Short mmCIF file of C-alpha atoms in Angstrom, two decimals:
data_model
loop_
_atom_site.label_atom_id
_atom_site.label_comp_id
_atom_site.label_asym_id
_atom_site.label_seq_id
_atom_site.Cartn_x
_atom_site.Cartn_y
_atom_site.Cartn_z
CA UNK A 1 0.00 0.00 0.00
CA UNK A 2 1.23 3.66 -0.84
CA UNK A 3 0.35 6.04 1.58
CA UNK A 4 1.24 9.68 1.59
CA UNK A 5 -0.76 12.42 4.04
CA UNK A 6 -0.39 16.29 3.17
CA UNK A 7 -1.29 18.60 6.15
CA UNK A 8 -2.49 21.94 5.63
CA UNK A 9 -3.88 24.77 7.90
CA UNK A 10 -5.76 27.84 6.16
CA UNK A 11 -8.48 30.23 5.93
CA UNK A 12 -11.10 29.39 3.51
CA UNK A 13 -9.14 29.84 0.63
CA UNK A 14 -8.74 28.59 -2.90
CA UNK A 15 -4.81 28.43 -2.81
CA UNK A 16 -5.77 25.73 -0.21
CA UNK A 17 -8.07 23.53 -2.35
CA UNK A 18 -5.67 24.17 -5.43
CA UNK A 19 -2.66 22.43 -3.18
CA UNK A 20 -4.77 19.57 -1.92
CA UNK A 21 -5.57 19.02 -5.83
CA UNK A 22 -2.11 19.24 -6.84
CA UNK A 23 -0.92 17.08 -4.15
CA UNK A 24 -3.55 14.63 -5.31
CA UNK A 25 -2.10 14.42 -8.49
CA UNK A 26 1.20 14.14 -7.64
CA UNK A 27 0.29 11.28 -5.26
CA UNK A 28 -1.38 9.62 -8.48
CA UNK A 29 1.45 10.37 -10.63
CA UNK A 30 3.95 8.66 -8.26
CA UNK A 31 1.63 5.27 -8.63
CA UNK A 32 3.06 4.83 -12.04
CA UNK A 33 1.94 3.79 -15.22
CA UNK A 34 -1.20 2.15 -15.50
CA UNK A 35 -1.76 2.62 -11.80
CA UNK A 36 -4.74 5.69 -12.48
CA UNK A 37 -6.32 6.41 -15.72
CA UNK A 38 -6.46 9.74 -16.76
CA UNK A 39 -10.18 10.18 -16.30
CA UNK A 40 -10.41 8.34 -12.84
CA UNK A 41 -7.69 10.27 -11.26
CA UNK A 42 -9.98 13.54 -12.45
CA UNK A 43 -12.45 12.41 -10.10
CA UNK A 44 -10.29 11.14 -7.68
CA UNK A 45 -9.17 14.72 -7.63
CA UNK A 46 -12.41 16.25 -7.98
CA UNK A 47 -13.46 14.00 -4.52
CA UNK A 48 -10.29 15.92 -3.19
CA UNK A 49 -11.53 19.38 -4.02
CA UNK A 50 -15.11 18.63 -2.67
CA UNK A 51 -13.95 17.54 0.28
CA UNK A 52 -11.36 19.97 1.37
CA UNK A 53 -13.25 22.61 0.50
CA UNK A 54 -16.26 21.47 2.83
CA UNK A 55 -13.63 21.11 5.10
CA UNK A 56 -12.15 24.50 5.26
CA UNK A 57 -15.75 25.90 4.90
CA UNK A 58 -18.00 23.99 7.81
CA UNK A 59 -15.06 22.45 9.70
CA UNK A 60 -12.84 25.50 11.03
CA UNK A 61 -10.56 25.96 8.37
CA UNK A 62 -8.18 23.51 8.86
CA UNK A 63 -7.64 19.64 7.74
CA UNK A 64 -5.55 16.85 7.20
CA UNK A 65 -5.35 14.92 3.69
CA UNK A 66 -4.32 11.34 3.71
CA UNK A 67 -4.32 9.36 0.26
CA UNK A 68 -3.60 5.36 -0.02
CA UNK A 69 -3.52 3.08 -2.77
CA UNK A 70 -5.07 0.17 -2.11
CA UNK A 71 -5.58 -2.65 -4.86
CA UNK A 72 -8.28 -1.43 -6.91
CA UNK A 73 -8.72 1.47 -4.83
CA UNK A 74 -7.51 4.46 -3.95
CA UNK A 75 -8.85 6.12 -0.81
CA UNK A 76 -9.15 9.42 0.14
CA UNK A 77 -9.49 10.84 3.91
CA UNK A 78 -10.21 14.36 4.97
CA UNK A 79 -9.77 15.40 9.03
CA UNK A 80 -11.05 18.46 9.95
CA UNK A 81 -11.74 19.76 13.45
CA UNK A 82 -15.21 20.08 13.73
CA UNK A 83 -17.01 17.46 15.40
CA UNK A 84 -20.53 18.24 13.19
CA UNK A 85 -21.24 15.47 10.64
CA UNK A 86 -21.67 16.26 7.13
CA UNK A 87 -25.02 16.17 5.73
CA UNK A 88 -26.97 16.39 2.60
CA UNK A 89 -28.87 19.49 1.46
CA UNK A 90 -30.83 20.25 -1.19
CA UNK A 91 -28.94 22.21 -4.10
CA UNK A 92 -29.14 25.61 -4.25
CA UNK A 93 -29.86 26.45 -7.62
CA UNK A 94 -30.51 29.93 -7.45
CA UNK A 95 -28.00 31.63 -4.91
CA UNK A 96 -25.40 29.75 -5.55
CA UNK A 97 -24.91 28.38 -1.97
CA UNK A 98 -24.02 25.13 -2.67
CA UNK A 99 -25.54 21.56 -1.68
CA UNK A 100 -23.99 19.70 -4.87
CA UNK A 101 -20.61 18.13 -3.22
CA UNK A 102 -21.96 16.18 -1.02
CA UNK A 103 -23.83 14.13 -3.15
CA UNK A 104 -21.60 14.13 -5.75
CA UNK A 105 -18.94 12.71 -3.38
CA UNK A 106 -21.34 9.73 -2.21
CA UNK A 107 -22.25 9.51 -6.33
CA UNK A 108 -18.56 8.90 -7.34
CA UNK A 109 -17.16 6.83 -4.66
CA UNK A 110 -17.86 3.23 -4.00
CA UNK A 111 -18.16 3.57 -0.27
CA UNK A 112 -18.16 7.14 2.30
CA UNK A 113 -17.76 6.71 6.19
CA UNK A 114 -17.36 9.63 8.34
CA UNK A 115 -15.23 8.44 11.67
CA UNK A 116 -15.63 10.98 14.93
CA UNK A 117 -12.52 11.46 16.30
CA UNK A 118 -11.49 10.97 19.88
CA UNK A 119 -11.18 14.28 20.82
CA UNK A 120 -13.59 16.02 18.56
CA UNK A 121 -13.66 16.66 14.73
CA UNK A 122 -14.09 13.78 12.29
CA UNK A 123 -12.50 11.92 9.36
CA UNK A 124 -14.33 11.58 5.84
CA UNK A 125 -13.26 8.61 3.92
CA UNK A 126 -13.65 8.31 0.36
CA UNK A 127 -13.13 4.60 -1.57
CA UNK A 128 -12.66 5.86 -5.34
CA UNK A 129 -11.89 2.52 -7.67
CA UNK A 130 -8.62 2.90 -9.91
#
């Protein structure tokens, strides 16, 4: 198994999400050749985005990013601080508010848990197939 974990601390920014994405891809890059097809590591980076960003927005504005390869799997884990649970919302598709990641997220992976920790906040585990 490859494991790599990328820790990051910042407002609610997009330089943020744009590192966790690039440090996605680098992760899948380092897999080697055939490990990822091209359009499979998009939405194993896409799963990144969604779920950093809902990190930095409803979980304090910080998070840890874990990645492993697994066979047939690559899984992707999000640790934030906040101990509230994500949840599903209807789509906002007027204001612009959101509501669309977190059902896209449970859409594109083949499993989703969401782990309390011991001392508050929570992990969000992804299982994306390679």
């Amino acid at each position: 198994m490859t494991t790599m974990s990328a820790e990051r601390t910042a407002p609610r920014s997009l330089p943020a999400v744009a590192e966790a994405r690039q440090a996605a891809r680098t992760f899948l890059e380092a897999l080697g050749e055939p490990a990822v097809g091209r359009e499979q590591a998009d939405t194993i980076v896409l799963v990144v985005s969604e779920l950093v960003t809902n990190a930095l927005r409803h979980g304090g504005g910080a998070y840890v990013l874990r990645l492993a390869a697994h066979s047939g799997a690559i899984e992707v884990a999000v640790e934030d601080p906040s101990p509230r649970m994500p949840r599903a919302r209807t789509p906002d598709l007027v204001d612009g508010t959101g509501g669309f990641g977190w059902h896209m997220v449970n859409d594109l992976a083949r499993h989703v848990v969401v782990t309390p920790g011991p001392e508050g906040g929570k992990t969000v585990r992804a299982l994306l197939p390679r």
